[in-house]
PDB file of C-alpha atoms in Angstrom:
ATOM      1  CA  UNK A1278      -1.187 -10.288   3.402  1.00  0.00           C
ATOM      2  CA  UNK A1279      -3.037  -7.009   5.076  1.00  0.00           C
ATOM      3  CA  UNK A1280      -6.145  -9.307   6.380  1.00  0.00           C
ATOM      4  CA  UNK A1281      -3.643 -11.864   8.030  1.00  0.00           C
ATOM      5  CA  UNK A1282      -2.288  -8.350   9.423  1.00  0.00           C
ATOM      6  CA  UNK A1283      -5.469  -7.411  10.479  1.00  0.00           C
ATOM      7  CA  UNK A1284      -5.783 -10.735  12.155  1.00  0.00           C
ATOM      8  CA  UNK A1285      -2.830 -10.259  14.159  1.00  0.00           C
ATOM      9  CA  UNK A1286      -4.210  -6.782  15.500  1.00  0.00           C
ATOM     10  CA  UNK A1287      -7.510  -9.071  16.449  1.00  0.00           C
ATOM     11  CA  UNK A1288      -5.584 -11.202  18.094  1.00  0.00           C
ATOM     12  CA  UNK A1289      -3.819  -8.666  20.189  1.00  0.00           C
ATOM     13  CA  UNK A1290      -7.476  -7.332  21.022  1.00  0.00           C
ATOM     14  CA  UNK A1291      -6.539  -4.246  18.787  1.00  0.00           C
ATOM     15  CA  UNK A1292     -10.440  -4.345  16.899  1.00  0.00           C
ATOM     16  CA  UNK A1293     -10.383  -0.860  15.559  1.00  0.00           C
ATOM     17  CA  UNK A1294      -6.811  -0.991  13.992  1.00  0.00           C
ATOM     18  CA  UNK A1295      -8.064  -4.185  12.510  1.00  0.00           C
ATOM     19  CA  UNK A1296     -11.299  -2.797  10.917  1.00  0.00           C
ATOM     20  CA  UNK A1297      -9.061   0.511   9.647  1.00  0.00           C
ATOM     21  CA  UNK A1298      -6.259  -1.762   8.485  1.00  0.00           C
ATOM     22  CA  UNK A1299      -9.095  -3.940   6.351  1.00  0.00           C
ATOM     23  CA  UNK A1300     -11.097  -0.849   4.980  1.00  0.00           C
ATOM     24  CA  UNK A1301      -7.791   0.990   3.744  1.00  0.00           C
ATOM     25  CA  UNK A1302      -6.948  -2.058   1.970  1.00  0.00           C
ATOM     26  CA  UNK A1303     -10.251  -2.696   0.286  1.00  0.00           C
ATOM     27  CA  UNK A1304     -10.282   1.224  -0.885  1.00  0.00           C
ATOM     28  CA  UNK A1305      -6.600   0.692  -1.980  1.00  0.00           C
ATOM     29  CA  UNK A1306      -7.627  -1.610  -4.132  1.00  0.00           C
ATOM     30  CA  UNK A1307     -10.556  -0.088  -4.974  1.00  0.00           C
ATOM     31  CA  UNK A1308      -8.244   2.291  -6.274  1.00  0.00           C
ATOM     32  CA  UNK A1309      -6.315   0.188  -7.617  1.00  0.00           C
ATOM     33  CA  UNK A1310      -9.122  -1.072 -10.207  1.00  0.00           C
ATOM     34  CA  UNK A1311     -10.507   2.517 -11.192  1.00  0.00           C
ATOM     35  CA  UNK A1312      -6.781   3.285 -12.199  1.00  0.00           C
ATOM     36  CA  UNK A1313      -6.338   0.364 -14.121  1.00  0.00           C
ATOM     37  CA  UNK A1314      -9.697   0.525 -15.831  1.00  0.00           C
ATOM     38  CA  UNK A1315      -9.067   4.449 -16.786  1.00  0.00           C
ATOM     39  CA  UNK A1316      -5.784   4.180 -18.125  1.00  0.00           C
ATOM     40  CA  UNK A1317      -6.169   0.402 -19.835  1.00  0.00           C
ATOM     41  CA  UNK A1318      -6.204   1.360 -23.783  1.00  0.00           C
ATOM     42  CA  UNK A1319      -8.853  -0.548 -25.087  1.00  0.00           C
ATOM     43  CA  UNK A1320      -7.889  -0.055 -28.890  1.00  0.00           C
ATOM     44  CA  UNK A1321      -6.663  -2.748 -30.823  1.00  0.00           C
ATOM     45  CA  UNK A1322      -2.594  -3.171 -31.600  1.00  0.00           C
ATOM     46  CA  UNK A1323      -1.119  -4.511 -34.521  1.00  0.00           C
ATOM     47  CA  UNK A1324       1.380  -7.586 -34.247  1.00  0.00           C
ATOM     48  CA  UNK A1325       5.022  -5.321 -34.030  1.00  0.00           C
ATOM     49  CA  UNK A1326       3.658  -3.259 -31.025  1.00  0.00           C
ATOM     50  CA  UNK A1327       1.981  -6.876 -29.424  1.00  0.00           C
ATOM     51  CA  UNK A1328       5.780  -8.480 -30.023  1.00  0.00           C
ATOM     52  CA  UNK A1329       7.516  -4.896 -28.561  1.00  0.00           C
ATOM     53  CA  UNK A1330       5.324  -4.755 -25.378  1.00  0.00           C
ATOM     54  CA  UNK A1331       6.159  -8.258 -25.248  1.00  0.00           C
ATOM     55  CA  UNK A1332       9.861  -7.363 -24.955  1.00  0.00           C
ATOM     56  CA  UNK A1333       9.598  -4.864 -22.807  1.00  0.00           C
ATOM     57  CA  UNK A1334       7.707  -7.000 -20.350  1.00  0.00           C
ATOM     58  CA  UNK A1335      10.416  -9.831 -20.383  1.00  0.00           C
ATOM     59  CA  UNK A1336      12.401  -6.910 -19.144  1.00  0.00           C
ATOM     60  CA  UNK A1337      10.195  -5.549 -16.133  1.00  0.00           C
ATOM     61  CA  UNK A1338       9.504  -9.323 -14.984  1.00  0.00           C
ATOM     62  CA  UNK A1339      13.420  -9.717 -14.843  1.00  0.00           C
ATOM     63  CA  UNK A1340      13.589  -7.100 -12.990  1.00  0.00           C
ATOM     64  CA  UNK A1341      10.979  -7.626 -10.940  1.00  0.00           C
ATOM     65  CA  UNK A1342      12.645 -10.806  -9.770  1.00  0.00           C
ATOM     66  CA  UNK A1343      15.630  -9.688  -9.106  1.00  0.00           C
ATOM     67  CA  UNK A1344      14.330  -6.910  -6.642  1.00  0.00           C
ATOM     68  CA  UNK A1345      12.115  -9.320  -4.670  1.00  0.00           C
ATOM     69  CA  UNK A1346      15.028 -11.640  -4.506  1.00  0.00           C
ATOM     70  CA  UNK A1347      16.497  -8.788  -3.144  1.00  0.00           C
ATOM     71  CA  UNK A1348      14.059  -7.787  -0.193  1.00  0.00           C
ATOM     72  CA  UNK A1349      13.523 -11.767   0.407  1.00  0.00           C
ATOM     73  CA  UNK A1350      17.603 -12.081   1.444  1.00  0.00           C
ATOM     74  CA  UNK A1351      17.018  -8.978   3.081  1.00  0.00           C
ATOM     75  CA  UNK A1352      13.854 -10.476   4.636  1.00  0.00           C
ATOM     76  CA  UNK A1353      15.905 -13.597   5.870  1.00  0.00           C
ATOM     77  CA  UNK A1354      18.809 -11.444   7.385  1.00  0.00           C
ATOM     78  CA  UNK A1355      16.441  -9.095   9.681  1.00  0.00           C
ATOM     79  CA  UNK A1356      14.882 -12.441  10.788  1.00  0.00           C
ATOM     80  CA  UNK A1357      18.344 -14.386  11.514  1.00  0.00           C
ATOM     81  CA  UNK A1358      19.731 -11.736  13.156  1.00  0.00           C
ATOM     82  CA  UNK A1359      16.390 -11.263  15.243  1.00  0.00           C
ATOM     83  CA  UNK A1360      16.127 -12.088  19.072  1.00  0.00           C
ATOM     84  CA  UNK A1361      12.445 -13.569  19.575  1.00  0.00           C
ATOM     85  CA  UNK A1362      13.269 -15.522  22.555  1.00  0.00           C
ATOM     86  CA  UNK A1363      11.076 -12.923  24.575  1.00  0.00           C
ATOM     87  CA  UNK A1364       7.521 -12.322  23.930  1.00  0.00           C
ATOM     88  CA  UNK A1365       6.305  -8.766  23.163  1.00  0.00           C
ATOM     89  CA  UNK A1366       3.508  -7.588  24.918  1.00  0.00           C
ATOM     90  CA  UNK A1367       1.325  -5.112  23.764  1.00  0.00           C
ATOM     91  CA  UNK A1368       0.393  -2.158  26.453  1.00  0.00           C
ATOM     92  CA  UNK A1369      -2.900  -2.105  27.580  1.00  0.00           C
ATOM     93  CA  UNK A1370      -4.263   0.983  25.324  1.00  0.00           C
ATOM     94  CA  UNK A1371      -3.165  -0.253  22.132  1.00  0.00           C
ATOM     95  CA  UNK A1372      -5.190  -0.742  19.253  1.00  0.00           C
ATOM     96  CA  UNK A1373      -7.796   1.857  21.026  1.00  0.00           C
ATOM     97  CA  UNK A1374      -9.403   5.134  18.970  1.00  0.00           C
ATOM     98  CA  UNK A1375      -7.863   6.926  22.133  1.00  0.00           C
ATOM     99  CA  UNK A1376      -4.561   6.108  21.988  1.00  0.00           C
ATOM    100  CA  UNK A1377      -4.512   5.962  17.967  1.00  0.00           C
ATOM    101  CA  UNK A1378      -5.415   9.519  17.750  1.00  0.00           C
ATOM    102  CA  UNK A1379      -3.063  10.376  20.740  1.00  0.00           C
ATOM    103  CA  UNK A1380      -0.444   9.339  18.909  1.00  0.00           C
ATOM    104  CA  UNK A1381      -1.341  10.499  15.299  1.00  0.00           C
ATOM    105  CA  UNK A1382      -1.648  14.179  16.431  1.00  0.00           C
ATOM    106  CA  UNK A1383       1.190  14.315  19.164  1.00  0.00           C
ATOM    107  CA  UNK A1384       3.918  12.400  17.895  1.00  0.00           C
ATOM    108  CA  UNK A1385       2.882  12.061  14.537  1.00  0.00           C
ATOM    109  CA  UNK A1386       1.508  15.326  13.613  1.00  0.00           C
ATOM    110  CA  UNK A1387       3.951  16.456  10.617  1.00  0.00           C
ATOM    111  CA  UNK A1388       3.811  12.963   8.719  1.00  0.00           C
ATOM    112  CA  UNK A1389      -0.170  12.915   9.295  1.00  0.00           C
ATOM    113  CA  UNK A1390      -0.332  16.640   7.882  1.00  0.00           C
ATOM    114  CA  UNK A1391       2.413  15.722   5.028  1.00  0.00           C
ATOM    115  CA  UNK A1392      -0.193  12.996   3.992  1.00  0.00           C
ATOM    116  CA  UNK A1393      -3.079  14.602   3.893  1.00  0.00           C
ATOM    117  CA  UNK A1394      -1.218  17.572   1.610  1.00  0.00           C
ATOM    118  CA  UNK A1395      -0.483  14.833  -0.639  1.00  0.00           C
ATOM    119  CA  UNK A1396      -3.776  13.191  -1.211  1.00  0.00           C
ATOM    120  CA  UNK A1397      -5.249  16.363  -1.534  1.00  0.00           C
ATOM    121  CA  UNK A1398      -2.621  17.530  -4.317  1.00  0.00           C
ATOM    122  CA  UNK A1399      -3.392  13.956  -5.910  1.00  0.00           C
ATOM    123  CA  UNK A1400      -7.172  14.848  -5.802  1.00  0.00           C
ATOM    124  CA  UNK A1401      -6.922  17.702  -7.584  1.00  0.00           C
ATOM    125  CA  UNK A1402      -4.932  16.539 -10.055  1.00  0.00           C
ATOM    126  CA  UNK A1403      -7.174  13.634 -10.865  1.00  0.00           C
ATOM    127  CA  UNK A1404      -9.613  16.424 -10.973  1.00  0.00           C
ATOM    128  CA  UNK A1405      -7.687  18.193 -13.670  1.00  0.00           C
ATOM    129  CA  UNK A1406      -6.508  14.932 -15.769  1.00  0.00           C
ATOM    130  CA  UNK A1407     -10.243  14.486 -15.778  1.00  0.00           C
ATOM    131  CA  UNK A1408     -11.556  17.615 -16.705  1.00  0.00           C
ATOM    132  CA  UNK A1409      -9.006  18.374 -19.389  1.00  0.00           C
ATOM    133  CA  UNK A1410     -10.241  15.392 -21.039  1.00  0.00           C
ATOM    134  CA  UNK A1411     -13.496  16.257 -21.421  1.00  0.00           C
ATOM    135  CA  UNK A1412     -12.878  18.974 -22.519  1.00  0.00           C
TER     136      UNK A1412
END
């Protein structure tokens, strides 16, 4: 889904959003693996917790369905009541390193300063999850 996003920004001659758009997705996922293989609990279960997590998974997947049934009608709605008879035409500076960091420190300053707060919070709490169980 992000790399056929990324294609559209090639596509609209936007090359460096493109390039960001695919490396935050590859270190998302990245990510995405390191958490997965830290907090995956390699011991063995017996058979009641197997048949419990079993349960409890029936649950989430119902769930699960029910919310993306959800955001698909909601999906369909935004596009029916859509009017794409007109092309949109990108301005001439878009997609450029200029004009992306124009906007991310003008416009965008306080949700650009919010973020980096927050990944730098989550660092150092990785940091400290980590170090506490070492020690």
């Amino acid at each position: 889904m992000m790399l056929g996003l990324a294609g559209i920004f090639v596509l609209l001659q936007a090359h460096f959003i493109a390039v960001l758009q695919i490396i935050i997705y590859a270190g998302a996922i990245m990510v995405l693996f390191m958490f997965v293989i830290m907090l995956l609990n390699l011991k063995g279960k017996g058979e009641d917790e197997k048949w419990q997590s079993r349960d409890k998974n029936v649950l989430l997947n119902v769930l699960g369905g029910l919310l993306a049934t959800g955001v698909l009608y909601k999906i369909i709605d935004i596009i029916n009541a859509g009017d794409f008879n007109s092309p949109a035409m990108p301005p001439e500076s878009f997609g450029t390193v200029r004009e992306v960091g124009t906007i991310l420190f003008t416009e965008f300053v306080l949700p650009f300063e919010v973020a980096s707060i927050l990944l730098l919070v989550a660092m150092i709490g990785a940091v400290v999850l980590a170090k506490s169980k070492v020690d």
